[in-house]
Coordinates of C-alpha atoms in Angstrom, one line a residue:
X1 CA 50.9 11.6 49.4
X2 CA 48.4 13.5 47.2
X3 CA 48.0 10.5 45.0
X4 CA 47.0 8.3 47.9
X5 CA 44.5 10.9 49.1
X6 CA 42.9 11.0 45.6
X7 CA 42.6 7.2 45.4
X8 CA 41.0 7.1 48.9
X9 CA 38.5 9.8 47.9
X10 CA 37.6 8.0 44.7
X11 CA 37.0 4.7 46.5
X12 CA 34.8 6.4 49.0
X13 CA 32.7 8.0 46.2
X14 CA 32.3 4.6 44.5
X15 CA 31.2 2.9 47.7
X16 CA 28.6 5.6 48.2
X17 CA 27.2 5.2 44.7
X18 CA 27.0 1.5 45.1
X19 CA 25.2 1.9 48.5
X20 CA 22.7 4.3 47.0
X21 CA 22.0 2.0 44.0
X22 CA 21.3 -0.9 46.4
X23 CA 19.0 1.2 48.5
X24 CA 17.0 2.5 45.4
X25 CA 16.6 -1.1 44.2
X26 CA 15.3 -2.2 47.6
X27 CA 12.9 0.7 47.8
X28 CA 11.6 -0.1 44.3
X29 CA 11.0 -3.8 45.2
X30 CA 9.1 -2.8 48.3
X31 CA 6.9 -0.4 46.4
X32 CA 6.0 -3.0 43.8
X33 CA 5.2 -5.5 46.5
X34 CA 3.0 -3.1 48.5
X35 CA 1.1 -1.5 45.6
X36 CA -2.6 -1.0 46.6
X37 CA -5.3 -2.2 44.2
X38 CA -7.5 0.9 44.7
X39 CA -5.1 3.4 42.9
X40 CA -6.5 6.0 40.5
X41 CA -7.1 4.9 37.0
X42 CA -3.7 5.9 35.4
X43 CA -1.7 4.6 38.3
X44 CA -3.7 1.4 38.5
X45 CA -3.2 0.7 34.8
X46 CA 0.6 1.2 35.1
X47 CA 0.7 -1.0 38.1
X48 CA -1.3 -3.8 36.3
X49 CA 1.1 -3.6 33.3
X50 CA 4.1 -3.9 35.7
X51 CA 2.6 -6.9 37.4
X52 CA 1.9 -8.6 34.0
X53 CA 5.5 -8.0 32.8
X54 CA 6.9 -9.2 36.1
X55 CA 4.8 -12.4 35.9
X56 CA 5.9 -13.0 32.4
X57 CA 9.5 -12.6 33.3
X58 CA 9.1 -15.0 36.2
X59 CA 7.5 -17.6 34.0
X60 CA 10.0 -17.3 31.2
X61 CA 13.1 -17.3 33.4
X62 CA 12.1 -20.7 34.8
X63 CA 12.5 -22.3 31.4
X64 CA 15.7 -23.4 29.8
X65 CA 14.7 -22.1 26.4
X66 CA 13.4 -18.7 27.5
X67 CA 15.8 -16.9 25.2
X68 CA 13.9 -18.3 22.2
X69 CA 10.7 -16.6 23.1
X70 CA 9.0 -14.2 20.7
X71 CA 8.2 -11.5 23.3
X72 CA 6.1 -8.7 22.0
X73 CA 5.9 -9.9 18.4
X74 CA 4.5 -13.3 19.3
X75 CA 1.0 -14.3 18.0
X76 CA 0.7 -16.8 20.8
X77 CA 0.5 -16.1 24.6
X78 CA 3.8 -15.5 26.3
X79 CA 3.6 -18.9 28.0
X80 CA 3.4 -20.7 24.7
X81 CA 7.0 -21.2 23.6
X82 CA 6.6 -23.2 20.3
X83 CA 6.3 -22.5 16.6
X84 CA 3.0 -21.4 15.3
X85 CA 0.8 -24.2 13.9
X86 CA -2.1 -24.2 11.5
X87 CA -4.6 -24.9 14.3
X88 CA -3.5 -21.7 16.1
X89 CA -4.7 -19.4 13.4
X90 CA -8.3 -19.5 14.6
X91 CA -7.2 -18.6 18.1
X92 CA -5.7 -15.3 17.1
X93 CA -8.0 -12.4 18.2
X94 CA -9.8 -10.6 15.4
X95 CA -8.3 -7.2 16.2
X96 CA -4.8 -8.7 16.4
X97 CA -5.3 -10.6 13.2
X98 CA -6.3 -7.4 11.3
X99 CA -3.5 -5.3 12.8
X100 CA -0.8 -7.9 11.8
X101 CA -2.2 -9.0 8.4
X102 CA -4.2 -5.9 7.3
X103 CA -7.2 -7.9 6.3
X104 CA -10.1 -9.6 8.1
X105 CA -10.3 -13.3 8.8
X106 CA -13.1 -13.7 6.4
X107 CA -11.1 -12.0 3.6
X108 CA -8.2 -14.3 4.4
X109 CA -10.4 -17.4 4.0
X110 CA -11.6 -16.1 0.6
X111 CA -7.9 -15.4 -0.4
X112 CA -6.9 -18.9 0.7
X113 CA -9.6 -20.4 -1.6
X114 CA -8.2 -18.5 -4.6
X115 CA -4.5 -19.1 -3.9
X116 CA -4.5 -22.6 -2.5
X117 CA -4.7 -24.4 -5.8
X118 CA -1.6 -22.6 -7.0
X119 CA 0.6 -23.6 -4.1
X120 CA 3.0 -26.5 -4.2
X121 CA 3.3 -27.1 -0.5
X122 CA 1.6 -29.9 1.4
X123 CA -2.0 -29.2 2.1
X124 CA -1.5 -29.0 5.9
X125 CA 1.0 -26.3 5.5
X126 CA -0.5 -24.1 2.8
X127 CA -2.7 -21.9 5.0
X128 CA 0.2 -21.2 7.4
X129 CA 2.5 -20.3 4.5
X130 CA 0.0 -18.0 3.0
X131 CA -0.5 -16.3 6.3
X132 CA 3.3 -15.8 6.7
X133 CA 3.5 -14.3 3.2
X134 CA 0.7 -11.9 3.9
X135 CA 2.3 -10.9 7.2
X136 CA 5.5 -10.1 5.3
X137 CA 3.7 -7.8 2.9
X138 CA 1.7 -6.1 5.6
X139 CA 4.5 -5.3 8.0
X140 CA 7.5 -3.0 7.6
X141 CA 9.9 -5.3 9.5
X142 CA 12.1 -7.8 7.7
X143 CA 12.2 -11.6 7.8
X144 CA 13.7 -11.6 11.3
X145 CA 10.7 -10.0 12.9
X146 CA 8.4 -12.4 10.9
X147 CA 10.5 -15.3 12.3
X148 CA 9.9 -13.9 15.8
X149 CA 6.1 -13.8 15.1
X150 CA 5.8 -17.4 14.0
X151 CA 8.7 -19.1 15.8
X152 CA 10.3 -20.5 12.7
X153 CA 13.8 -19.9 11.4
X154 CA 14.5 -16.9 9.2
X155 CA 15.6 -19.0 6.3
X156 CA 12.4 -21.1 6.5
X157 CA 10.2 -18.0 6.5
X158 CA 12.2 -16.6 3.5
X159 CA 11.6 -19.7 1.5
X160 CA 7.9 -19.7 2.3
X161 CA 7.5 -16.1 1.2
X162 CA 9.3 -16.7 -2.1
X163 CA 7.1 -19.6 -2.9
X164 CA 3.8 -18.0 -1.9
X165 CA 4.5 -14.6 -3.7
X166 CA 4.5 -16.4 -7.0
X167 CA 1.3 -18.2 -6.2
X168 CA -0.4 -15.0 -5.2
X169 CA 0.7 -13.3 -8.5
X170 CA -0.6 -16.2 -10.6
X171 CA -3.9 -16.6 -8.7
X172 CA -4.9 -12.9 -8.5
X173 CA -3.4 -11.6 -11.8
X174 CA -6.9 -11.1 -13.3
X175 CA -7.8 -8.5 -10.6
X176 CA -5.8 -5.8 -12.3
X177 CA -7.3 -5.2 -15.7
X178 CA -9.4 -2.5 -17.4
X179 CA -12.9 -3.8 -18.4
X180 CA -13.4 -3.7 -22.2
X181 CA -15.5 -0.8 -23.7
X182 CA -19.3 -1.1 -23.5
X183 CA -19.0 -3.9 -20.9
X184 CA -20.8 -4.0 -17.5
X185 CA -17.5 -3.2 -15.7
X186 CA -16.7 -0.2 -17.9
X187 CA -20.2 1.2 -17.4
X188 CA -19.9 0.8 -13.6
X189 CA -16.6 2.8 -13.6
X190 CA -18.1 5.6 -15.8
X191 CA -21.1 5.8 -13.5
X192 CA -19.0 6.0 -10.3
X193 CA -17.0 9.0 -11.7
X194 CA -20.1 10.8 -13.0
X195 CA -22.0 10.3 -9.7
X196 CA -19.0 11.6 -7.7
X197 CA -18.9 14.7 -9.9
X198 CA -22.5 15.3 -9.3
X199 CA -22.1 14.9 -5.5
X200 CA -19.1 17.1 -5.3
X201 CA -20.2 19.9 -7.6
X202 CA -24.0 19.6 -7.6
X203 CA -24.2 19.5 -11.4
X204 CA -27.1 18.3 -13.4
X205 CA -26.6 15.3 -15.7
X206 CA -28.0 17.2 -18.7
X207 CA -25.1 19.6 -18.8
X208 CA -22.2 17.1 -18.7
X209 CA -22.3 14.7 -21.6
X210 CA -18.5 14.4 -22.0
X211 CA -17.9 13.9 -18.2
X212 CA -20.0 10.7 -18.3
X213 CA -17.2 8.7 -20.2
X214 CA -14.3 8.8 -17.7
X215 CA -12.7 5.4 -17.4
X216 CA -9.9 6.2 -14.9
X217 CA -7.2 8.5 -13.5
X218 CA -3.5 7.9 -14.1
X219 CA -0.4 9.0 -12.1
X220 CA 2.9 7.6 -10.9
X221 CA 4.3 7.0 -7.4
X222 CA 7.9 6.3 -6.3
X223 CA 8.6 3.1 -4.4
X224 CA 11.8 3.3 -2.5
X225 CA 14.1 0.3 -2.7
X226 CA 16.3 -0.9 0.3
X227 CA 18.2 -3.5 -1.6
X228 CA 21.0 -5.9 -0.9
X229 CA 22.1 -5.8 -4.5
X230 CA 24.1 -3.1 -6.2
X231 CA 22.1 -0.9 -8.5
X232 CA 24.5 -0.1 -11.3
X233 CA 22.0 1.8 -13.4
X234 CA 22.0 5.4 -12.1
X235 CA 18.6 6.0 -13.7
X236 CA 17.1 4.3 -10.6
X237 CA 18.2 7.3 -8.5
X238 CA 15.3 9.7 -8.3
X239 CA 15.2 13.5 -7.7
X240 CA 15.6 13.0 -4.0
X241 CA 18.8 11.0 -4.5
X242 CA 17.1 7.8 -3.4
X243 CA 17.1 4.4 -5.2
X244 CA 13.5 3.9 -6.2
X245 CA 11.3 2.5 -8.9
X246 CA 8.1 4.1 -10.3
X247 CA 4.7 2.4 -9.9
X248 CA 2.6 3.9 -12.7
X249 CA -1.1 3.1 -12.4
X250 CA -4.6 3.9 -13.5
X251 CA -7.3 3.8 -10.8
X252 CA -11.1 3.9 -10.8
X253 CA -13.0 6.0 -8.3
X254 CA -13.4 3.1 -5.8
X255 CA -9.6 3.1 -5.4
X256 CA -9.0 -0.2 -7.3
X257 CA -6.2 -0.3 -9.8
X258 CA -7.2 -1.1 -13.4
X259 CA -3.8 -0.9 -15.0
X260 CA -0.3 -0.9 -13.6
X261 CA 3.2 -0.6 -15.0
X262 CA 6.0 -1.8 -12.6
X263 CA 9.8 -1.7 -12.9
X264 CA 10.5 1.7 -14.5
X265 CA 13.5 3.6 -13.0
X266 CA 12.8 6.3 -10.4
X267 CA 14.3 9.0 -12.6
X268 CA 11.9 8.3 -15.5
X269 CA 9.1 10.8 -16.1
X270 CA 5.5 9.8 -15.7
X271 CA 4.6 10.8 -19.2
X272 CA 7.5 8.7 -20.6
X273 CA 6.2 5.7 -18.7
X274 CA 2.7 6.4 -20.0
X275 CA 3.8 6.5 -23.6
X276 CA 5.5 3.1 -23.2
X277 CA 2.2 1.4 -22.2
X278 CA -0.7 0.2 -24.2
X279 CA -2.8 3.1 -22.9
X280 CA -1.0 5.4 -25.4
X281 CA -1.5 5.6 -29.1
X282 CA 1.3 7.0 -31.2
X283 CA -1.0 7.9 -34.1
X284 CA -1.3 11.5 -35.1
X285 CA -5.0 11.6 -35.3
X286 CA -5.4 11.4 -31.4
X287 CA -7.6 8.3 -31.7
X288 CA -7.6 6.3 -28.4
X289 CA -6.0 2.8 -28.3
X290 CA -8.4 -0.2 -28.3
X291 CA -7.9 -0.8 -24.6
X292 CA -9.5 2.6 -23.9
X293 CA -12.2 2.6 -26.5
X294 CA -13.8 5.3 -28.6
X295 CA -15.3 8.1 -26.7
X296 CA -13.6 7.2 -23.4
X297 CA -11.3 9.6 -21.5
X298 CA -8.5 9.4 -18.9
X299 CA -7.9 12.1 -16.3
X300 CA -4.3 13.1 -15.6
X301 CA -2.2 15.9 -14.2
X302 CA -0.4 18.6 -16.1
X303 CA 2.7 16.4 -16.5
X304 CA 0.9 14.3 -19.2
X305 CA 0.2 15.3 -22.8
X306 CA -3.3 16.6 -23.5
X307 CA -5.3 15.0 -26.3
X308 CA -8.8 13.9 -27.0
X309 CA -8.7 10.9 -24.6
X310 CA -6.2 12.2 -22.0
X311 CA -7.7 15.2 -20.2
X312 CA -5.3 17.4 -18.2
X313 CA -5.9 20.6 -16.2
X314 CA -4.9 24.0 -17.5
X315 CA -1.7 25.4 -16.2
X316 CA -1.8 28.2 -13.7
X317 CA -0.8 31.0 -16.1
X318 CA -3.5 29.8 -18.5
X319 CA -6.3 30.0 -15.9
X320 CA -5.7 33.4 -14.5
X321 CA -7.9 36.5 -14.9
X322 CA -11.6 37.1 -14.8
X323 CA -12.2 35.8 -18.3
X324 CA -10.9 32.3 -17.4
X325 CA -13.3 31.5 -14.6
X326 CA -14.5 28.6 -16.5
X327 CA -11.0 27.1 -16.7
X328 CA -10.5 27.4 -13.0
X329 CA -13.8 25.7 -12.3
X330 CA -12.9 23.0 -14.8
X331 CA -9.5 22.5 -13.0
X332 CA -11.4 22.2 -9.6
X333 CA -13.8 19.7 -11.0
X334 CA -11.1 17.6 -12.7
X335 CA -9.0 17.6 -9.5
X336 CA -11.9 16.4 -7.4
X337 CA -12.1 13.3 -9.6
X338 CA -8.4 12.8 -10.4
X339 CA -7.3 12.6 -6.8
X340 CA -8.7 9.1 -6.6
X341 CA -5.5 7.7 -7.9
X342 CA -3.4 9.6 -5.3
X343 CA -5.7 8.3 -2.6
X344 CA -5.3 4.8 -4.0
X345 CA -1.5 5.1 -3.7
X346 CA -1.8 6.3 -0.2
X347 CA -4.1 3.5 0.8
X348 CA -1.8 1.0 -0.9
X349 CA 1.3 2.1 1.0
X350 CA -0.4 2.6 4.4
X351 CA -1.9 -0.9 4.2
X352 CA 1.0 -2.9 2.8
X353 CA 3.9 -1.3 4.6
X354 CA 6.5 -3.6 3.0
X355 CA 6.5 -1.0 0.3
X356 CA 8.1 1.6 2.6
X357 CA 10.7 0.7 1.6
X358 CA 10.9 -2.6 -0.4
X359 CA 13.5 -5.0 0.8
X360 CA 14.5 -7.4 -1.9
X361 CA 17.6 -9.3 -3.1
X362 CA 17.1 -8.6 -6.8
X363 CA 15.2 -6.3 -9.1
X364 CA 12.9 -9.2 -10.2
X365 CA 11.9 -9.9 -6.5
X366 CA 11.4 -6.2 -5.9
X367 CA 8.9 -6.1 -8.8
X368 CA 7.2 -9.3 -7.5
X369 CA 6.6 -7.8 -4.0
X370 CA 5.1 -4.6 -5.5
X371 CA 3.0 -6.7 -7.8
X372 CA 1.6 -8.8 -4.9
X373 CA 0.9 -5.7 -2.8
X374 CA -1.2 -4.2 -5.6
X375 CA -3.1 -7.4 -6.2
X376 CA -3.9 -7.7 -2.5
X377 CA -4.9 -4.1 -2.4
X378 CA -7.5 -4.7 -5.1
X379 CA -8.6 -8.0 -3.5
X380 CA -9.3 -6.4 -0.2
X381 CA -11.3 -3.6 -1.7
X382 CA -13.4 -5.8 -4.0
X383 CA -14.2 -8.4 -1.3
X384 CA -14.6 -6.1 1.7
X385 CA -16.7 -3.3 0.2
X386 CA -20.4 -3.8 1.0
X387 CA -23.0 -3.5 -1.8
X388 CA -20.9 -4.9 -4.6
X389 CA -21.5 -8.1 -6.4
X390 CA -19.7 -11.3 -5.2
X391 CA -16.1 -11.6 -6.2
X392 CA -16.7 -14.5 -8.6
X393 CA -19.4 -12.5 -10.5
X394 CA -17.4 -9.3 -10.6
X395 CA -14.3 -11.0 -11.9
X396 CA -16.3 -12.5 -14.8
X397 CA -16.9 -9.1 -16.4
X398 CA -14.9 -9.8 -19.5
X399 CA -11.7 -8.2 -18.2
X400 CA -8.6 -8.0 -20.4
X401 CA -5.3 -9.5 -19.3
X402 CA -3.2 -7.4 -16.9
X403 CA 0.1 -5.9 -17.6
X404 CA 3.1 -8.3 -17.2
X405 CA 5.2 -7.0 -14.3
X406 CA 8.4 -8.4 -15.8
X407 CA 8.0 -6.5 -19.1
X408 CA 10.6 -3.8 -19.7
X409 CA 8.8 -0.5 -19.8
X410 CA 11.8 1.7 -20.2
X411 CA 11.0 3.0 -23.7
X412 CA 11.6 6.8 -23.9
X413 CA 9.4 8.6 -26.5
X414 CA 9.8 12.2 -27.4
X415 CA 6.6 14.2 -26.6
X416 CA 4.4 15.1 -29.5
X417 CA 4.6 18.9 -30.0
X418 CA 1.6 21.1 -29.4
X419 CA -0.8 18.5 -28.0
X420 CA -4.3 20.0 -28.0
X421 CA -7.7 18.7 -27.0
X422 CA -11.0 19.9 -28.5
X423 CA -12.8 17.7 -26.0
X424 CA -11.2 19.6 -23.1
X425 CA -12.6 22.8 -24.5
X426 CA -16.0 21.3 -24.7
X427 CA -15.8 20.0 -21.1
X428 CA -14.8 23.6 -20.0
X429 CA -18.0 24.9 -21.7
X430 CA -20.1 22.2 -20.1
X431 CA -18.8 23.1 -16.7
X432 CA -19.5 26.8 -17.3
X433 CA -23.1 26.0 -18.5
X434 CA -23.6 23.8 -15.4
X435 CA -22.6 26.6 -13.1
X436 CA -24.9 29.0 -14.8
X437 CA -27.8 26.6 -14.7
X438 CA -27.3 26.4 -10.9
X439 CA -27.4 30.1 -10.6
X440 CA -23.7 30.6 -9.8

């Protein structure tokens, strides 16, 4: 008897819940149908958004292929259920174009003129393939989201990206290189660092002769890998227990990379990677390598060895006390210039979000994606920054070949004991004299 009463009570509760659900649905439909147009601004905006969504659902549900729509990720209007064509690229709004591809339409046209001769696809498909590849590098989503944006199959989008990445690397490889000593490009880099120091510290040019020969700042940044392949080498596991590779780079003050080293394990120290590049000279006389040039210096943090052409800050315990005020001011001046490489890394990762993390099927493809992002980073800065010479003239500044991204840079070198720098001591004295000349 008690069991029958319990079942009856349960059925009554379920019927009441169903009745309340139907009533709430009817009330919501009546409110949507009777929404006035003169609502306050926030309510009117929400009502307009609901009406647009309802109209889109009504239009899509009347089609047989509504489930193939691209919804929010589509580059076409919601009523256009078809793959993206080459003629549709000019119809994409400018703000939507920049938000999806992280470059302006004018920059994309210039990029197409440089990459198009390297592409093997039919001419009518080259611009669309390049746009799809740039969209893959600019967005954090995978190939599935990119397929939703364009309306093509995921396998098709994957093949397009693989072909176009190689074309981008071959066409823009000359954008990452350090200008030779005494060239117009090297003088421009030295002048940018020196003028930045004068703006930041209000120093006079007559007190800082050694600060006028800075050719770049170096540092390393971890690039996390979200791979479909098994990483057997445990050296790729960094200090945060993540699978990553290290992007070691030298940047100028305008945030362009002038030298990169890609592919080192995440557990490798920055100084070890630096010693395996052509920027380091193993000679005991502290002479700079030919790529740096005599009299030129590189700025680095305290993790790097200090020598006559690599200037590092004083450690904290060596800059304490009242008699080391000059060292502290030297550290502040050096940090104000060296942070350009950190800002360049941040700019690179925020613009090309496929680096956070990199999704690749093999280590070689992972290096290729990083390489393309760095190249496009330099391309956008060189082309979009006002006041610079045209791209063709600037790229003809006698630049040296860039570092090969497939070169194995895992060569571990023991640090040279007691690295000292007489130039750093001279630069400290110059900073002290500059402060005294300004009355500080």
